[in-house]
mmCIF file of N, CA and C in Angstrom:
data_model
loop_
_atom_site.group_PDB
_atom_site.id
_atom_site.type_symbol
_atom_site.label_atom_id
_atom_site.label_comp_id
_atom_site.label_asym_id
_atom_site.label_seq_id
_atom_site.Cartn_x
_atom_site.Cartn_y
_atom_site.Cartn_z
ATOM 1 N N UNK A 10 49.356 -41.382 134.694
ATOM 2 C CA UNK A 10 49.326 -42.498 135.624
ATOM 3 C C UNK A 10 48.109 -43.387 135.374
ATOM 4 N N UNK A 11 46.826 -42.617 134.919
ATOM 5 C CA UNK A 11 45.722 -43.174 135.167
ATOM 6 C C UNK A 11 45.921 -44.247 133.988
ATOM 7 N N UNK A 12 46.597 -43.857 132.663
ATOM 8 C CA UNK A 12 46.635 -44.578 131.483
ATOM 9 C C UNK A 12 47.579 -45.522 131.687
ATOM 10 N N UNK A 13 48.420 -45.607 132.278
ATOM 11 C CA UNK A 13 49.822 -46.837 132.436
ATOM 12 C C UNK A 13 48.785 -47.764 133.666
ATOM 13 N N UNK A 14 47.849 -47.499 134.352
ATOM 14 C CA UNK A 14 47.120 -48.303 135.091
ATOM 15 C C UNK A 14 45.963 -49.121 134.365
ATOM 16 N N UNK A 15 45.665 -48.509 133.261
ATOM 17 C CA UNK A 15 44.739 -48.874 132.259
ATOM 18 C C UNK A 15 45.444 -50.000 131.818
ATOM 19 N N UNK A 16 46.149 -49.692 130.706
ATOM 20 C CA UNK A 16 46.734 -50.478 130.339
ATOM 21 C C UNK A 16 47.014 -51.843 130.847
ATOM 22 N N UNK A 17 48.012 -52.114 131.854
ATOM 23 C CA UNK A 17 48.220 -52.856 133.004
ATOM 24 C C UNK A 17 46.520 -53.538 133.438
ATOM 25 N N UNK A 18 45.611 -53.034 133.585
ATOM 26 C CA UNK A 18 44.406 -53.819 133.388
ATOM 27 C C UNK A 18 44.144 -54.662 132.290
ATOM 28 N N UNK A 19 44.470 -53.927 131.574
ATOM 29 C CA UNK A 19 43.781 -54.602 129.885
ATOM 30 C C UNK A 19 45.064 -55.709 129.677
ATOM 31 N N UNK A 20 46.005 -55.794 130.262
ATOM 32 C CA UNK A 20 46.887 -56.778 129.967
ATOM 33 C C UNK A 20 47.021 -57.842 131.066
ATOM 34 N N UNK A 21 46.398 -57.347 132.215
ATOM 35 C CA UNK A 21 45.908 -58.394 133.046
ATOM 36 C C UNK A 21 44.928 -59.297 132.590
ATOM 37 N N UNK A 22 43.898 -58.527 131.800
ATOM 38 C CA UNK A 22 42.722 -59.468 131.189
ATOM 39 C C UNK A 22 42.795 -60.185 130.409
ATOM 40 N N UNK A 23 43.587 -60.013 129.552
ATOM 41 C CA UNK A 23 44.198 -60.548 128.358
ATOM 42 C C UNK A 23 44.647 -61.729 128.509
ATOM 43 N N UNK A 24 45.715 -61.635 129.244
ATOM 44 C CA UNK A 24 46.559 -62.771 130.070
ATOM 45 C C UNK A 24 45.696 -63.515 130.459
ATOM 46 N N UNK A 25 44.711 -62.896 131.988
ATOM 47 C CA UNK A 25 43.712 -64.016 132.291
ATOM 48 C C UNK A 25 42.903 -64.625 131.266
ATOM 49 N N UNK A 26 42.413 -64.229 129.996
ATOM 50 C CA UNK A 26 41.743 -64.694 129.313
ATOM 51 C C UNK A 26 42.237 -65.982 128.504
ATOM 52 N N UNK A 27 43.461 -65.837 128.710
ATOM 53 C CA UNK A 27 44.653 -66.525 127.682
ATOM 54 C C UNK A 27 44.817 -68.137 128.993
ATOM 55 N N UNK A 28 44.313 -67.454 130.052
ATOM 56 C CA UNK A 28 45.022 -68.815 130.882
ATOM 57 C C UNK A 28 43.391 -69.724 131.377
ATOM 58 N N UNK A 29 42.762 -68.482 131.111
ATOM 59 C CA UNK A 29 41.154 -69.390 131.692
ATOM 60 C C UNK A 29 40.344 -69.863 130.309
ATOM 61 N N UNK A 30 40.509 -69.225 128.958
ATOM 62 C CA UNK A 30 40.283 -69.809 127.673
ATOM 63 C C UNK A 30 41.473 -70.201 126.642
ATOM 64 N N UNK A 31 42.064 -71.187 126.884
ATOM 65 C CA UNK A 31 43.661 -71.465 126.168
ATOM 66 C C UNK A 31 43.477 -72.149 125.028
ATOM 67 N N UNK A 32 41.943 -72.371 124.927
ATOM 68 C CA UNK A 32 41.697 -72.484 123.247
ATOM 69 C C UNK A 32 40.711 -71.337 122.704
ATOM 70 N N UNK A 33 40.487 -70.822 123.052
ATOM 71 C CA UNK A 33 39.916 -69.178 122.405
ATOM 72 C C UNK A 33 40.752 -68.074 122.456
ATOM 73 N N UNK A 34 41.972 -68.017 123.325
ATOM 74 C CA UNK A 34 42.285 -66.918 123.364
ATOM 75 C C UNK A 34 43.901 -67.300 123.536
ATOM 76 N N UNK A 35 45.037 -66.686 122.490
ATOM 77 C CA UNK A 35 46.296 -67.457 122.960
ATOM 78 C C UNK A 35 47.137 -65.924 122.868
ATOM 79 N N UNK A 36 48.167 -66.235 123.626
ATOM 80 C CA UNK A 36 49.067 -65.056 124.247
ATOM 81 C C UNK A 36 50.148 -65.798 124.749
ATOM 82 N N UNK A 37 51.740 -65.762 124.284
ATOM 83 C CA UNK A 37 52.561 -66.014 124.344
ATOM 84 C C UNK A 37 52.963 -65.610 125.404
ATOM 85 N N UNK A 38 53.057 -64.562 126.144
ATOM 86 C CA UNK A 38 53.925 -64.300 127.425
ATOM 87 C C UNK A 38 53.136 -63.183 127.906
ATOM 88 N N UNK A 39 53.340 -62.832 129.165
ATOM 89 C CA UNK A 39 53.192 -61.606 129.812
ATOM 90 C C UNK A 39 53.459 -60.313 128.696
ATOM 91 N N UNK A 40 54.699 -60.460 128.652
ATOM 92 C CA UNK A 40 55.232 -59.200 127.482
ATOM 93 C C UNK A 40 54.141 -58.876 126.710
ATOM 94 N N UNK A 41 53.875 -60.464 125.505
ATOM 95 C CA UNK A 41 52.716 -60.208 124.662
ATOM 96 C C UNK A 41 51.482 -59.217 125.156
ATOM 97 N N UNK A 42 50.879 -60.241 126.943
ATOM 98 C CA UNK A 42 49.991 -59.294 126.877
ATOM 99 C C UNK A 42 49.678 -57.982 127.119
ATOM 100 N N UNK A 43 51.445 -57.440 127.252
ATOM 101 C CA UNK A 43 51.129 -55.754 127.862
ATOM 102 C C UNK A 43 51.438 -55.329 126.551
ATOM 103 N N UNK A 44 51.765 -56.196 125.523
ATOM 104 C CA UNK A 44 51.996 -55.894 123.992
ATOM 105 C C UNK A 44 50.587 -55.477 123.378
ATOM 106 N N UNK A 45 49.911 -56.177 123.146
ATOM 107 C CA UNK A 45 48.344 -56.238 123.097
ATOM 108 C C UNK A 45 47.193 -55.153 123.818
ATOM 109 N N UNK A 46 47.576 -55.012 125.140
ATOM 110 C CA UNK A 46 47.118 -53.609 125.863
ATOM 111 C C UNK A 46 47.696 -52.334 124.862
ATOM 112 N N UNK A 47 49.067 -52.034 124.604
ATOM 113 C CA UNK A 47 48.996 -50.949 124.376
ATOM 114 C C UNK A 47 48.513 -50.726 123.079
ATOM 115 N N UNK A 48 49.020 -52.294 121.876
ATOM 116 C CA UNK A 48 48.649 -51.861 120.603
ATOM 117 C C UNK A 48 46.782 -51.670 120.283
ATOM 118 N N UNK A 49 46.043 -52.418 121.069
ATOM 119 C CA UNK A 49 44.770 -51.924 121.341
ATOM 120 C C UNK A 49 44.713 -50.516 122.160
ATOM 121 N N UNK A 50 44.769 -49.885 123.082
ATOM 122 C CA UNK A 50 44.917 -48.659 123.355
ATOM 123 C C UNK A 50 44.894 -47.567 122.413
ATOM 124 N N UNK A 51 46.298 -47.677 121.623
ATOM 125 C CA UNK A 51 46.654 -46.970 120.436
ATOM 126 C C UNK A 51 45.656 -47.314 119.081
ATOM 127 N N UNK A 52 44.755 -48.119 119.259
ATOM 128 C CA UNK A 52 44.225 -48.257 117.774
ATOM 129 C C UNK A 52 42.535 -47.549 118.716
ATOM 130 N N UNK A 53 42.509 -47.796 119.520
ATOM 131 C CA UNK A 53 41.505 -46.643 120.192
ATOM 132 C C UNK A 53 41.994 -45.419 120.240
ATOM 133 N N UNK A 54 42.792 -45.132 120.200
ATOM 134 C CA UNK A 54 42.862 -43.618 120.632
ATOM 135 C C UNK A 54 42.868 -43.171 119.145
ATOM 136 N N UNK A 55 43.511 -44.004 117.718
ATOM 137 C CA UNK A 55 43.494 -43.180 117.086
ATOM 138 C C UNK A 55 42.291 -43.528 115.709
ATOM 139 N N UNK A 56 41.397 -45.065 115.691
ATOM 140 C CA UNK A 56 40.179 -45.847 115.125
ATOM 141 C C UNK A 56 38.820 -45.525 116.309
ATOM 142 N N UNK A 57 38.705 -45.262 117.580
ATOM 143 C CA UNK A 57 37.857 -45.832 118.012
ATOM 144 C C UNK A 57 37.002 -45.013 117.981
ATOM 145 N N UNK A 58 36.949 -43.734 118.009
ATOM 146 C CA UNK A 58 36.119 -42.210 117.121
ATOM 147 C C UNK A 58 35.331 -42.037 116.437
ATOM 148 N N UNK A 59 36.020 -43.071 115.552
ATOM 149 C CA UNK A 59 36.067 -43.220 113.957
ATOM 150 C C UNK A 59 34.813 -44.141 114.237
ATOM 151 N N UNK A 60 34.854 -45.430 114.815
ATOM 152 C CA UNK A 60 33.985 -46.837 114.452
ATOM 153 C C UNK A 60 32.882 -45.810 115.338
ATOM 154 N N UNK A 61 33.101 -45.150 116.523
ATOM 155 C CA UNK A 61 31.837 -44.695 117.100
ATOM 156 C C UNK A 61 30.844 -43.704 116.415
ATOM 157 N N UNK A 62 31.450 -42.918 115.513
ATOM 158 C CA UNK A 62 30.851 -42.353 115.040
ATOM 159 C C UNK A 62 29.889 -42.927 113.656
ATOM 160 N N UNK A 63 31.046 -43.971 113.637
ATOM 161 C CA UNK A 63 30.109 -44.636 112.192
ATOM 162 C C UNK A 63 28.944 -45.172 112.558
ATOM 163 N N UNK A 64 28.901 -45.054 114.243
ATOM 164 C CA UNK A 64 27.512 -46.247 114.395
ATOM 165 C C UNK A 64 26.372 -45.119 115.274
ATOM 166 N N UNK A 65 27.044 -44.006 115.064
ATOM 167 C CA UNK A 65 25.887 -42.446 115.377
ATOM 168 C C UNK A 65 24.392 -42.943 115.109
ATOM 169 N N UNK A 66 24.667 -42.648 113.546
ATOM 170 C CA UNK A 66 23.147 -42.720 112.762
ATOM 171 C C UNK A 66 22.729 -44.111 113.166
ATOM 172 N N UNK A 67 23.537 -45.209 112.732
ATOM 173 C CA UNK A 67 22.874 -46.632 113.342
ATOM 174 C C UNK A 67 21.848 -46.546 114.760
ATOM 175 N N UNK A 68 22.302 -46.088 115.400
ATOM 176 C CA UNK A 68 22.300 -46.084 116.979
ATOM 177 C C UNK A 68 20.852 -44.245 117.228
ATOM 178 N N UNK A 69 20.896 -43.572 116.314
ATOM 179 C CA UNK A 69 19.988 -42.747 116.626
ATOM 180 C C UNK A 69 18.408 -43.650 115.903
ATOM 181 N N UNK A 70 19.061 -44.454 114.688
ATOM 182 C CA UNK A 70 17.944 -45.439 113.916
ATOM 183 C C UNK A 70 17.385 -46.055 115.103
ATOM 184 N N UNK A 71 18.014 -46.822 115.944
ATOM 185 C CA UNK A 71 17.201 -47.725 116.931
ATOM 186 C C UNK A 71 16.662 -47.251 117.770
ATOM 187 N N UNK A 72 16.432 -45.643 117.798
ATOM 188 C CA UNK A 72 16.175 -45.144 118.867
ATOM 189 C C UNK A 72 16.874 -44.915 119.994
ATOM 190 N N UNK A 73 17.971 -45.285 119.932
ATOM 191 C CA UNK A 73 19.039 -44.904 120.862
ATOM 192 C C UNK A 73 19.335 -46.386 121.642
ATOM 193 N N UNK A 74 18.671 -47.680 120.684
ATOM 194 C CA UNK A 74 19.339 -48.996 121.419
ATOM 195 C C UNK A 74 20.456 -48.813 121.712
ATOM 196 N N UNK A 75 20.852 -49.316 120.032
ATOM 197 C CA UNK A 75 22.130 -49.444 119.840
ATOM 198 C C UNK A 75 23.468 -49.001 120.593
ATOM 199 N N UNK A 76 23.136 -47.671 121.201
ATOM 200 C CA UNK A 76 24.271 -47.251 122.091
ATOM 201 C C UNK A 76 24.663 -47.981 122.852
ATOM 202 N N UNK A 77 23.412 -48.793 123.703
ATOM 203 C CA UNK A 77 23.917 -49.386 125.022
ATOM 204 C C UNK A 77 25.560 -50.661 124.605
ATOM 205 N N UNK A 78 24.895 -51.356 123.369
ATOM 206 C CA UNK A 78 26.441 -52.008 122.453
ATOM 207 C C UNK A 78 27.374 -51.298 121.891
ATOM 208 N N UNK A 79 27.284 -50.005 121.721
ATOM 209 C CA UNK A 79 28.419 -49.442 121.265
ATOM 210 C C UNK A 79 29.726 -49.898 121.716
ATOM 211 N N UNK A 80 30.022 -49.542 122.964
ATOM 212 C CA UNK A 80 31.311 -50.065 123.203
ATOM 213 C C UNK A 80 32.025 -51.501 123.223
ATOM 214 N N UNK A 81 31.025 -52.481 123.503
ATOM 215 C CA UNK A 81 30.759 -53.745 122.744
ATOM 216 C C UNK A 81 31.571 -54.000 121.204
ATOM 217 N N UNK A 82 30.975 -53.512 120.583
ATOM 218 C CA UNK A 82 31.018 -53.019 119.327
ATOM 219 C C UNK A 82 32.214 -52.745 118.652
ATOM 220 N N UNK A 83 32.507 -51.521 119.338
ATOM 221 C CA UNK A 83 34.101 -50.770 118.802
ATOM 222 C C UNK A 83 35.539 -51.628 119.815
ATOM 223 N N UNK A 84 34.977 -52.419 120.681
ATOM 224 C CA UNK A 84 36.106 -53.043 121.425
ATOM 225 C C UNK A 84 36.428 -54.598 120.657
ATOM 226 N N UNK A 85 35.357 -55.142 119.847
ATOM 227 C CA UNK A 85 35.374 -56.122 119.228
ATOM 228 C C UNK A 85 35.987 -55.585 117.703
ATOM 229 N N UNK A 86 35.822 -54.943 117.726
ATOM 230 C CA UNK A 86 36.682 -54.328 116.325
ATOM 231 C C UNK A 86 37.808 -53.946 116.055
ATOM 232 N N UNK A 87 38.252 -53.586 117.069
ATOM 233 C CA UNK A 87 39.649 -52.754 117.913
ATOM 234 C C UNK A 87 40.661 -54.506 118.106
ATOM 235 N N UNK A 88 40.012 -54.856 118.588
ATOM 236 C CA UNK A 88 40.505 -56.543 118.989
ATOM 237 C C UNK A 88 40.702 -57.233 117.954
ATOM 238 N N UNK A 89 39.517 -57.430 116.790
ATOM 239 C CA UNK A 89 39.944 -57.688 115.752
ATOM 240 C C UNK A 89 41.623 -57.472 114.870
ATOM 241 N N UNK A 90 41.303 -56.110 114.856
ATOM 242 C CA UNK A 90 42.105 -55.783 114.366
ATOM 243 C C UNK A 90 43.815 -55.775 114.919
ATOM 244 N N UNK A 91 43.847 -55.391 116.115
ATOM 245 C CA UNK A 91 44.990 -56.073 117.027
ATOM 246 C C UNK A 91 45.347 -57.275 116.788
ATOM 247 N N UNK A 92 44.278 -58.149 116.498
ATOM 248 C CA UNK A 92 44.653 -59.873 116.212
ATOM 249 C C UNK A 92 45.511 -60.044 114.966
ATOM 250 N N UNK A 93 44.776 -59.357 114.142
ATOM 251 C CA UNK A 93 45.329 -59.413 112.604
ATOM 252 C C UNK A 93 46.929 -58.768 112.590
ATOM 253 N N UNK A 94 46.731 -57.362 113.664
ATOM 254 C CA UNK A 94 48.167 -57.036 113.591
ATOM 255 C C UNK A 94 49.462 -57.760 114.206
ATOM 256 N N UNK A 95 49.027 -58.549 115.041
ATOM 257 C CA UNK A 95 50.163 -59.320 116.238
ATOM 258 C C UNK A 95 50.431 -60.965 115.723
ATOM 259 N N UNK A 96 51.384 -61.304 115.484
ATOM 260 C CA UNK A 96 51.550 -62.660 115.088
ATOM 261 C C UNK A 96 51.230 -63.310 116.643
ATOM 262 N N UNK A 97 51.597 -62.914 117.788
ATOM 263 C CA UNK A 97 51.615 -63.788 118.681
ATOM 264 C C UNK A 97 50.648 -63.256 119.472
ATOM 265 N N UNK A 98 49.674 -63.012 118.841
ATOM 266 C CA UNK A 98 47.855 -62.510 119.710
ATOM 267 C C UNK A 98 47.124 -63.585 119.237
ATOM 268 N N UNK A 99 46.113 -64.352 119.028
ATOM 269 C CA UNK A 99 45.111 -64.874 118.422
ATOM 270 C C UNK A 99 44.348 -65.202 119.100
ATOM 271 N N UNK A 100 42.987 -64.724 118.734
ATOM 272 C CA UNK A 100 41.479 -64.935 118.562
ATOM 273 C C UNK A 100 40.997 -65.912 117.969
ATOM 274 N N UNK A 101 40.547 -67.133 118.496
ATOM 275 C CA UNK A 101 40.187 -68.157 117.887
ATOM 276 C C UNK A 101 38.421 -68.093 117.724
ATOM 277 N N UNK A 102 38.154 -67.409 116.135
ATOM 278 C CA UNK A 102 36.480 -67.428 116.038
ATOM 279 C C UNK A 102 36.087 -66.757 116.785
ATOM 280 N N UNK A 103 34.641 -66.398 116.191
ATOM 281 C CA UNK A 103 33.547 -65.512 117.111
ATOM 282 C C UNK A 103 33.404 -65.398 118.729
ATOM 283 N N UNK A 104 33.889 -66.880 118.892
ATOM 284 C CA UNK A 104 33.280 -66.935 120.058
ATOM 285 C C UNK A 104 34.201 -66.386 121.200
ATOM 286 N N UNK A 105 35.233 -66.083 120.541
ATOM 287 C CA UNK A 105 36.765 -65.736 121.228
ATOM 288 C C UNK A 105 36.797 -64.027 121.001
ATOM 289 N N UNK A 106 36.573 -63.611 119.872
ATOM 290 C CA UNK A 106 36.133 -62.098 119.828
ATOM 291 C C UNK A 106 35.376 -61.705 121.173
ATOM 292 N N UNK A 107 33.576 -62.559 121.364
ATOM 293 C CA UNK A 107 32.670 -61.935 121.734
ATOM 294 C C UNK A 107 33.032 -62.017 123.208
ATOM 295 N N UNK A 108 33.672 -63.227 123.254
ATOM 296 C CA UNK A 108 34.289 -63.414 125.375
ATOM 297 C C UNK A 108 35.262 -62.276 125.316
ATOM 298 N N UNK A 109 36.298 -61.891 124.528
ATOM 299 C CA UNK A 109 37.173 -61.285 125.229
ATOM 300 C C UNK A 109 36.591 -59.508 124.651
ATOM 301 N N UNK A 110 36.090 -59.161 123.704
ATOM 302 C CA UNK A 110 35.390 -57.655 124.167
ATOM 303 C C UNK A 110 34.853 -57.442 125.057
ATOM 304 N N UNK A 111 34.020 -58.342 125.343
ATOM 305 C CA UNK A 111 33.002 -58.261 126.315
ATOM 306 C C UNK A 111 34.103 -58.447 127.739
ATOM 307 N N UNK A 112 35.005 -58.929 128.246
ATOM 308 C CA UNK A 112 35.752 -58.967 129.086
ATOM 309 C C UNK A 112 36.449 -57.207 128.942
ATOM 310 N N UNK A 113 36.878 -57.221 127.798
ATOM 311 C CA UNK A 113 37.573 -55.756 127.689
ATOM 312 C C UNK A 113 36.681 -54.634 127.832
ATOM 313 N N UNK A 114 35.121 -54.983 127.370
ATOM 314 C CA UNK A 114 34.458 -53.478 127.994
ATOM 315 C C UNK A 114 34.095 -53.531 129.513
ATOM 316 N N UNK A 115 34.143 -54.640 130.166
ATOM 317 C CA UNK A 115 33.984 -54.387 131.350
ATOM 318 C C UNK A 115 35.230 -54.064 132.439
ATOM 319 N N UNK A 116 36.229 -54.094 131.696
ATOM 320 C CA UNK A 116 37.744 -53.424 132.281
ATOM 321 C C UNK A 116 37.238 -51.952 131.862
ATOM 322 N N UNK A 117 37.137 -51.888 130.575
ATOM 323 C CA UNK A 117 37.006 -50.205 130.527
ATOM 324 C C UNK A 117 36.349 -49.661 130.890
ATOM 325 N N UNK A 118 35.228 -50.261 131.388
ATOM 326 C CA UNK A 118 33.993 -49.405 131.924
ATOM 327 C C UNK A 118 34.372 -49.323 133.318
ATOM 328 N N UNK A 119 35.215 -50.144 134.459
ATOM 329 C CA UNK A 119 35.626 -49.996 135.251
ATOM 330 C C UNK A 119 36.496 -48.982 135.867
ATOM 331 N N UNK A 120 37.532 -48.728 134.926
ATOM 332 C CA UNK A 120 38.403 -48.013 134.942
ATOM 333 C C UNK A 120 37.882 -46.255 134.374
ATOM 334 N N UNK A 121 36.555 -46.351 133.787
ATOM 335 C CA UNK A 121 36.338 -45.254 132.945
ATOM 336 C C UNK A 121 35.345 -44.725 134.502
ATOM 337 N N UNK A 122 34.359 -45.415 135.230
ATOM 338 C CA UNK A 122 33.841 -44.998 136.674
ATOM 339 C C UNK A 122 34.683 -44.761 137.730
ATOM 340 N N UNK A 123 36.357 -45.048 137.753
ATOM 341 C CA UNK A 123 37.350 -44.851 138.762
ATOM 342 C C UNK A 123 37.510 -43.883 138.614
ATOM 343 N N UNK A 124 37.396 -43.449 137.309
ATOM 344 C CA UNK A 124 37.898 -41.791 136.995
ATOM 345 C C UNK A 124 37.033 -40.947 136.776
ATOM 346 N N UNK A 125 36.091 -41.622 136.990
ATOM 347 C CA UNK A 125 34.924 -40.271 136.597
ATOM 348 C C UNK A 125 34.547 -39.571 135.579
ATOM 349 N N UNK A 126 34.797 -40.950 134.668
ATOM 350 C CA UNK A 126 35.192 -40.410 132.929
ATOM 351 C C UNK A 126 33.319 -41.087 132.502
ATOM 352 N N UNK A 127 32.559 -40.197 131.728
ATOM 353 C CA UNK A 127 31.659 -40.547 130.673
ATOM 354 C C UNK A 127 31.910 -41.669 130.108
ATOM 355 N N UNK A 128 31.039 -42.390 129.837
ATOM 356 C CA UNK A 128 31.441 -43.683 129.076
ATOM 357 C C UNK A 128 30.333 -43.427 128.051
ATOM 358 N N UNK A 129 31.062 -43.806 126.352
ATOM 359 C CA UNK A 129 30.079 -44.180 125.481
ATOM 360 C C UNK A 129 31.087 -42.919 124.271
#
């Protein structure tokens, strides 16, 4: 339940992002954006491990900055890559990456304190 509510967030944001930045951020329909929730979901559950761990050593280098961007980080990458996979997703430039991760880690971090889930 908790994950079909997730989701349904992240495709709320999406959407909103798509209707409050309609030149940074484009999304064809509702559908698209619960399209986009899950295929990001799924590239976390089975990449996002992966990018976190790659940024371990980075992140023990800074003394343990770096963590606080981690999720920053792996949600802008995750997005990336969702973009590239979806003909009818697009990310227009950096500046459209950095608004909508940054929109998406603060859904997840929301949803990750509802549940009482560790974040990072």
């Amino acid at each position: 339940m908790h994950a079909l509510l997730h989701i349904g967030g992240l495709a709320l944001a999406v959407f909103a992002l798509s209707r409050f930045f309609p030149g940074i951020v484009r999304v064809e329909s509702v559908g698209t954006a619960v399209a986009v929730a899950i295929v990001f979901s799924v590239l976390d559950f089975f990449l996002g491990w992966f990018i976190r761990a790659l940024l371990f050593v980075p992140g023990l280098l800074t003394l343990g900055l770096l963590f606080f961007f981690v999720p920053l980080i792996v949600n802008a990458v995750l997005l990336w890559i969702t973009d590239k996979l979806m003909s009818n997703f697009e990310l227009r430039g950096a500046r459209g990456l950095a608004l909508s991760a940054a929109i998406i880690t603060l859904v997840n971090y929301a949803f990750s304190m509802s549940h009482g889930a560790h974040w990072v």
